[in-house]
Amino acid sequence: MTAVADQSVPANGTTGALAFTVADAQTPAGSLVVTATSSDPTLVPAAGLVLGGSGGSRTVTVVPAAGRSGAATVTLTVTDAGGLTAARSFVVTVTATTPPPAGGAKPYAVGTGGGPVATVTLYNPDGTVKRTAQPFGAAYTGGVRVAVADVTGDGVADVVAGTAGGTWAQVRVVDGATGAVGPNLIVAGYYSGLTSVAAGDVDGDGVADVAVGTAEGGSPRARLIRGRDFARLADFAAGPKAGYQGYAEVALGDVTGDGRADLLASGGYAAGPGVFGWDGTTLGAGRTPAKAFADQTLPTGYGKSVFLAAGDVDGDGFADIAVGASSWGNGRAAVYSGKALVQSNARAALADFAPAGAVAAQGVRVGLRDVDGDGKADVLTGSGPWLTAYGATALPPAGAALRRLDTGLAGGIFVG
């Protein structure tokens, strides 16, 4: 068997087909059996060793596990008809994708509530408008759920937009660089309820992935869609069925502190709003989702469910969790420490307040974005026509708002 040279590939890449030849004095080449093994199945699993070719001309393609980096030795073994073997090994080095630099103010988005033609507005961090779009056409007047991150992989923040009922559900990407509206990311024509959307890098490839929440099958349902090529990564029930009363919110943020976004979900339950966390490293094809923290039941004063967002507000390296009251709730928002929740199962409040001008009938929609560039996520709230940003270092009730904008939209707004 001829040798295969050592290989170096980026995370989430592949070696392509690597050619080698086999031969034997007694056994015809076509009858020789080739097998492949990896010294590190977590980096290069058995399913990631794909053998091809025929006769004396063979190939092996190495497909490392998504989001992993490191080095593994791949051993090729050829066995003849008499059971004799020969082996060759080569090293595959998987290099980590360099994450974008930390810090720097981030853009944010506002989606209209029900009433006007559904419109998304992408704001620069200073509050000026970068662009607007109508991602679902001029006929749709329902609400628009929004999330902001670079999901196309071009280094420019995009807007993920989801319908908020009143039509067959759609989730589309508004390209932050061009304003072009992409195709629907979910199967059309089967669900017409509310969607929620979130964006964050779950698989560790440096491009944000998309989470979609829907109320289907008797529990909150979460879909995880990979950034850039928008392939399906996961689709599962993100909360229990017992006591479920509808609603499904999702958020993406690194609550475990391992550098990869985890998935959060909430839903309405008889005992109070439920909040659930799923470890991002366990989300993907062929994996079983595992909990990031114990299931949480919030006070019924928030209403039937809560709006969700995730981001590192206190700068401790763990994403924190913002919740906002649902329609006809108490009109309050709160931020809980992600680190305390994951490590101690404790709900430690970093802030708990009622945004000025909150409209109970619409609830308090929340987002977490670093709009002032200090490296910490600031709290965005939307209730009634008001968009309000609160600085991470001066949270209410003691701190004053960084920014307050009357959008003039009586039907309310969604923020992200």
XYZ file of C-alpha atoms in Angstrom:
416
model
C 0.000 0.000 0.000
C 1.355 3.396 -0.926
C 1.645 6.171 1.650
C -0.764 9.076 2.176
C 0.820 12.404 3.124
C -0.085 14.199 6.349
C -2.994 16.614 5.937
C -4.045 19.982 7.403
C -7.619 21.209 7.057
C -9.639 24.023 8.676
C -12.392 23.268 11.166
C -15.549 22.090 9.383
C -13.474 21.327 6.280
C -12.594 18.050 4.596
C -9.474 16.538 3.053
C -11.233 15.632 -0.150
C -10.473 12.234 -1.730
C -6.882 11.172 -0.975
C -5.564 8.596 -3.443
C -3.441 5.536 -2.635
C -2.826 2.164 -4.270
C -2.948 -1.408 -2.991
C -1.435 -4.602 -4.415
C -0.663 -8.173 -3.356
C 1.303 -11.026 -4.941
C -1.398 -13.665 -4.318
C -4.705 -11.780 -3.933
C -6.208 -9.744 -6.813
C -6.294 -6.040 -5.971
C -10.063 -5.951 -6.255
C -10.346 -8.568 -3.497
C -8.174 -6.741 -1.005
C -10.139 -5.286 1.922
C -9.224 -1.794 3.139
C -10.334 -0.426 6.501
C -9.656 2.915 8.239
C -9.449 3.866 11.912
C -8.865 7.105 13.819
C -6.821 7.643 16.971
C -9.317 10.298 18.129
C -12.933 9.421 17.274
C -14.200 12.674 18.811
C -12.197 14.624 16.228
C -12.407 12.164 13.341
C -15.314 9.747 13.952
C -15.650 6.448 12.129
C -18.397 7.948 9.973
C -15.906 10.615 8.896
C -13.599 8.068 7.239
C -15.051 7.483 3.788
C -13.336 4.873 1.618
C -13.728 4.800 -2.144
C -12.181 3.565 -5.353
C -11.812 0.009 -6.642
C -9.204 -2.490 -7.703
C -5.743 -1.220 -6.970
C -6.761 2.459 -6.973
C -8.377 3.461 -3.691
C -9.279 6.722 -1.916
C -10.013 7.908 1.598
C -11.833 11.119 2.484
C -11.504 12.453 6.026
C -14.415 14.526 7.372
C -13.658 15.825 10.909
C -16.467 16.348 13.423
C -18.175 19.734 13.172
C -16.582 22.501 15.214
C -13.644 20.373 16.417
C -9.915 21.110 16.140
C -6.760 19.150 16.970
C -4.819 16.265 15.430
C -5.659 12.598 14.832
C -3.754 9.731 13.290
C -5.643 7.880 10.573
C -4.510 4.306 9.952
C -5.329 2.482 6.710
C -5.138 -1.304 6.853
C -5.264 -3.662 3.876
C -6.109 -7.346 4.368
C -5.553 -10.081 1.773
C -7.454 -13.327 1.233
C -5.193 -15.180 3.674
C -5.790 -12.705 6.492
C -2.380 -11.045 6.244
C -2.365 -7.294 6.789
C -0.301 -4.217 6.066
C -0.915 -0.718 7.366
C -0.015 2.895 6.659
C -0.767 5.930 8.853
C -0.980 9.661 8.314
C -1.831 12.610 10.541
C -4.803 14.926 9.986
C -4.483 18.299 11.714
C -7.700 20.297 12.033
C -7.062 23.993 12.642
C -9.527 26.079 14.640
C -11.363 28.890 12.913
C -10.227 32.242 14.235
C -13.224 33.900 15.940
C -14.035 37.502 15.207
C -12.361 39.977 17.559
C -14.197 40.652 20.816
C -15.591 44.045 21.624
C -16.870 46.742 19.302
C -20.368 48.107 19.205
C -22.893 45.880 17.471
C -25.826 46.743 15.200
C -29.344 45.790 16.219
C -32.722 45.409 14.546
C -36.359 46.269 15.057
C -39.277 44.395 13.521
C -42.758 45.869 13.295
C -45.623 44.442 15.294
C -48.964 43.669 13.677
C -50.666 46.352 11.584
C -48.377 47.965 9.004
C -46.594 46.108 6.226
C -44.086 43.908 8.020
C -40.779 45.777 7.991
C -37.324 45.164 9.407
C -35.031 48.067 10.261
C -31.326 47.448 10.850
C -29.750 50.121 13.034
C -26.105 51.050 13.343
C -24.854 51.034 16.945
C -25.245 54.838 17.156
C -28.963 54.568 16.374
C -28.817 55.645 12.740
C -30.644 53.504 10.207
C -28.457 51.263 8.034
C -31.220 49.701 5.950
C -34.863 48.609 5.902
C -36.536 45.657 4.213
C -39.923 43.990 3.840
C -38.791 40.351 3.976
C -42.239 38.830 3.435
C -43.564 41.150 0.744
C -46.030 44.018 0.753
C -49.084 41.889 1.568
C -48.006 40.571 4.961
C -48.983 42.782 7.901
C -48.271 40.492 10.820
C -45.368 40.995 13.196
C -41.706 40.324 12.392
C -39.373 38.571 14.840
C -35.723 39.617 14.423
C -32.191 38.547 15.329
C -28.878 40.029 14.174
C -25.610 38.201 13.431
C -23.395 37.275 10.502
C -25.157 34.141 9.278
C -23.889 34.332 5.679
C -20.195 34.253 6.585
C -19.144 37.466 4.824
C -18.209 39.309 8.027
C -21.238 41.638 7.897
C -24.125 41.339 10.361
C -27.354 40.132 8.765
C -30.949 40.169 10.003
C -32.837 36.931 10.521
C -36.575 37.623 10.220
C -39.465 35.347 11.187
C -43.209 35.732 10.773
C -45.332 36.231 13.875
C -48.490 34.448 12.747
C -51.179 35.246 10.215
C -49.532 33.329 7.359
C -47.668 30.128 6.635
C -44.546 30.438 8.749
C -41.455 31.839 7.085
C -37.915 32.605 8.230
C -35.725 34.592 5.873
C -32.332 36.311 6.004
C -31.903 39.951 5.025
C -28.290 40.233 3.842
C -26.589 42.945 5.865
C -24.232 43.878 3.029
C -26.670 43.984 0.108
C -30.182 44.084 1.561
C -31.151 41.047 -0.515
C -33.795 38.781 1.021
C -32.974 35.080 1.012
C -35.250 32.040 0.610
C -37.459 30.603 3.335
C -35.324 28.534 5.746
C -38.158 26.321 7.002
C -40.635 24.046 5.223
C -43.534 26.149 3.975
C -47.226 25.377 4.041
C -47.679 23.370 7.219
C -47.576 25.769 10.199
C -49.135 29.204 10.534
C -48.440 30.042 14.164
C -45.884 32.315 15.764
C -42.182 31.865 15.158
C -39.253 33.172 17.160
C -35.698 33.479 15.849
C -32.188 33.734 17.284
C -28.636 33.685 15.941
C -25.334 32.541 17.428
C -22.375 30.285 16.654
C -23.317 26.831 17.938
C -20.982 24.647 15.866
C -17.878 26.786 16.416
C -17.083 27.496 12.763
C -17.012 31.287 13.168
C -20.348 31.816 11.377
C -23.547 32.350 13.348
C -26.214 29.662 13.136
C -29.998 30.231 13.217
C -32.488 28.924 15.775
C -36.222 28.891 15.075
C -38.870 28.329 17.725
C -42.412 27.160 16.973
C -45.321 25.874 19.051
C -45.881 22.441 17.515
C -46.502 18.894 18.656
C -47.651 19.799 22.143
C -44.408 21.460 23.314
C -41.940 24.179 22.313
C -40.083 23.005 19.195
C -36.592 24.208 18.254
C -34.880 23.962 14.901
C -31.185 24.713 14.538
C -29.975 25.703 11.079
C -26.298 26.036 10.217
C -25.042 29.399 9.038
C -23.692 29.947 5.538
C -25.227 26.867 3.834
C -28.397 26.741 6.024
C -28.350 22.971 6.436
C -30.466 21.480 9.227
C -28.408 20.733 12.366
C -31.132 19.795 14.865
C -34.910 19.636 15.238
C -36.349 18.598 18.591
C -38.846 19.245 21.379
C -37.112 21.876 23.518
C -39.539 21.617 26.459
C -41.847 19.036 28.018
C -45.426 18.353 26.918
C -46.921 18.115 30.410
C -48.816 21.305 31.245
C -47.859 23.038 27.997
C -50.157 25.911 27.013
C -48.471 27.266 23.893
C -45.822 29.801 22.905
C -42.224 29.010 21.977
C -39.316 31.418 22.275
C -35.662 30.675 21.478
C -32.343 32.376 22.178
C -28.709 31.489 21.481
C -25.861 32.368 23.851
C -22.887 30.747 25.535
C -24.318 30.127 29.022
C -21.849 27.283 29.673
C -18.772 29.406 28.982
C -17.163 26.943 26.546
C -16.979 29.342 23.613
C -19.955 27.921 21.718
C -23.543 29.149 21.796
C -26.096 27.098 23.699
C -29.811 27.011 22.894
C -32.424 28.426 25.261
C -36.154 27.939 24.883
C -39.255 29.042 26.751
C -42.917 28.148 26.647
C -46.179 28.707 28.456
C -47.036 26.195 31.183
C -49.804 25.824 33.733
C -47.366 26.336 36.616
C -45.767 29.406 35.034
C -43.422 30.230 32.146
C -40.851 27.475 31.584
C -37.251 28.193 30.531
C -35.000 25.409 29.243
C -31.325 25.291 28.291
C -29.538 22.922 25.902
C -25.762 22.470 25.654
C -24.677 23.613 22.194
C -21.967 20.952 21.944
C -24.696 18.289 21.970
C -26.707 19.818 19.133
C -26.067 18.480 15.655
C -26.692 15.581 13.332
C -26.530 12.257 15.143
C -26.244 13.833 18.603
C -28.615 13.678 21.551
C -29.432 17.123 23.021
C -28.331 17.435 26.656
C -29.467 19.993 29.225
C -27.228 22.968 30.023
C -29.079 23.650 33.278
C -32.082 22.428 35.220
C -35.514 23.389 33.872
C -36.772 26.677 35.312
C -40.330 27.744 36.152
C -40.748 31.510 36.445
C -43.446 33.376 38.400
C -46.870 33.518 36.788
C -46.755 37.320 36.985
C -44.790 37.345 33.741
C -47.882 36.048 31.949
C -48.309 32.808 30.063
C -44.719 32.788 28.773
C -41.670 35.042 28.469
C -39.699 36.619 25.661
C -36.043 35.514 25.684
C -32.569 36.818 24.830
C -29.032 35.762 25.732
C -25.720 37.635 25.980
C -22.904 38.371 28.423
C -24.165 41.361 30.393
C -21.782 41.229 33.373
C -18.628 40.350 31.422
C -17.851 37.089 33.237
C -17.534 34.993 30.064
C -20.949 33.352 30.472
C -24.017 34.513 28.575
C -26.760 35.826 30.804
C -30.474 35.411 30.156
C -32.948 38.243 29.673
C -36.667 37.571 30.014
C -39.592 39.853 29.276
C -43.224 39.526 30.252
C -45.580 38.161 27.631
C -48.847 39.817 26.625
C -50.966 40.856 29.602
C -48.166 40.030 32.017
C -46.675 42.344 34.630
C -44.828 44.534 32.109
C -41.420 43.706 33.601
C -38.073 42.518 32.297
C -35.280 40.768 34.180
C -31.726 39.588 33.534
C -30.424 36.454 35.261
C -26.810 35.332 35.598
C -26.085 32.474 33.216
C -23.064 31.382 35.252
C -25.080 31.067 38.467
C -27.822 29.179 36.675
C -25.469 26.659 35.049
C -23.084 26.154 37.962
C -25.396 26.472 40.968
C -28.941 26.168 39.595
C -29.550 29.597 41.121
C -31.553 32.422 39.554
C -29.386 35.415 40.470
C -30.998 38.584 39.130
C -28.663 41.178 37.617
C -31.637 43.451 36.912
C -35.401 43.390 37.395
C -37.401 46.371 36.207
C -40.415 47.730 34.328
C -39.350 49.707 31.235
C -40.880 53.161 31.050
C -43.970 53.194 28.869
C -44.396 49.409 28.873
C -47.736 48.310 27.406
C -49.031 45.282 29.292
C -51.169 44.104 26.382
C -48.067 43.679 24.204
C -45.607 42.473 26.811
C -41.918 43.396 26.940
C -39.832 42.120 24.036
C -36.142 41.835 24.953
C -32.788 41.728 23.176
C -29.156 41.731 24.330
C -26.676 43.607 22.097
C -23.501 45.563 22.857
C -24.556 48.909 21.412
C -22.007 51.062 23.257
C -18.903 48.991 22.440
C -17.750 48.243 25.999
C -17.632 44.483 25.397
C -20.755 43.776 27.454
C -24.262 43.086 26.178
C -26.689 45.934 26.759
C -30.389 45.331 27.374
C -32.851 46.304 24.653
C -36.559 46.404 25.355
C -39.500 46.946 23.062
C -42.972 47.661 24.410
C -45.594 49.736 22.733
C -43.789 51.989 20.248
C -40.749 52.437 22.509
C -37.295 51.002 21.865
C -35.095 51.484 24.926
C -31.453 50.503 25.451
C -29.981 50.137 28.939
C -26.210 50.005 29.434
C -24.764 46.843 30.962
C -22.796 48.861 33.508
C -25.785 50.936 34.618
C -28.799 48.651 34.578
C -32.159 49.811 35.925
C -33.660 50.613 38.252
C -30.551 52.607 39.291
C -29.170 53.274 35.807
C -30.601 55.594 33.180
C -31.375 54.510 29.624
C -28.603 54.785 27.036
C -31.088 55.432 24.279
C -34.840 55.762 23.906
C -36.650 55.894 20.580
C -40.338 56.379 19.834
C -40.862 54.378 16.636
C -44.410 55.585 16.281
C -45.597 52.010 15.808
C -48.732 51.617 17.887
C -48.802 47.876 17.175
C -45.563 47.456 19.050
C -42.098 46.306 18.010
C -39.808 43.301 18.272
C -36.105 43.809 19.024
C -32.990 41.758 18.437
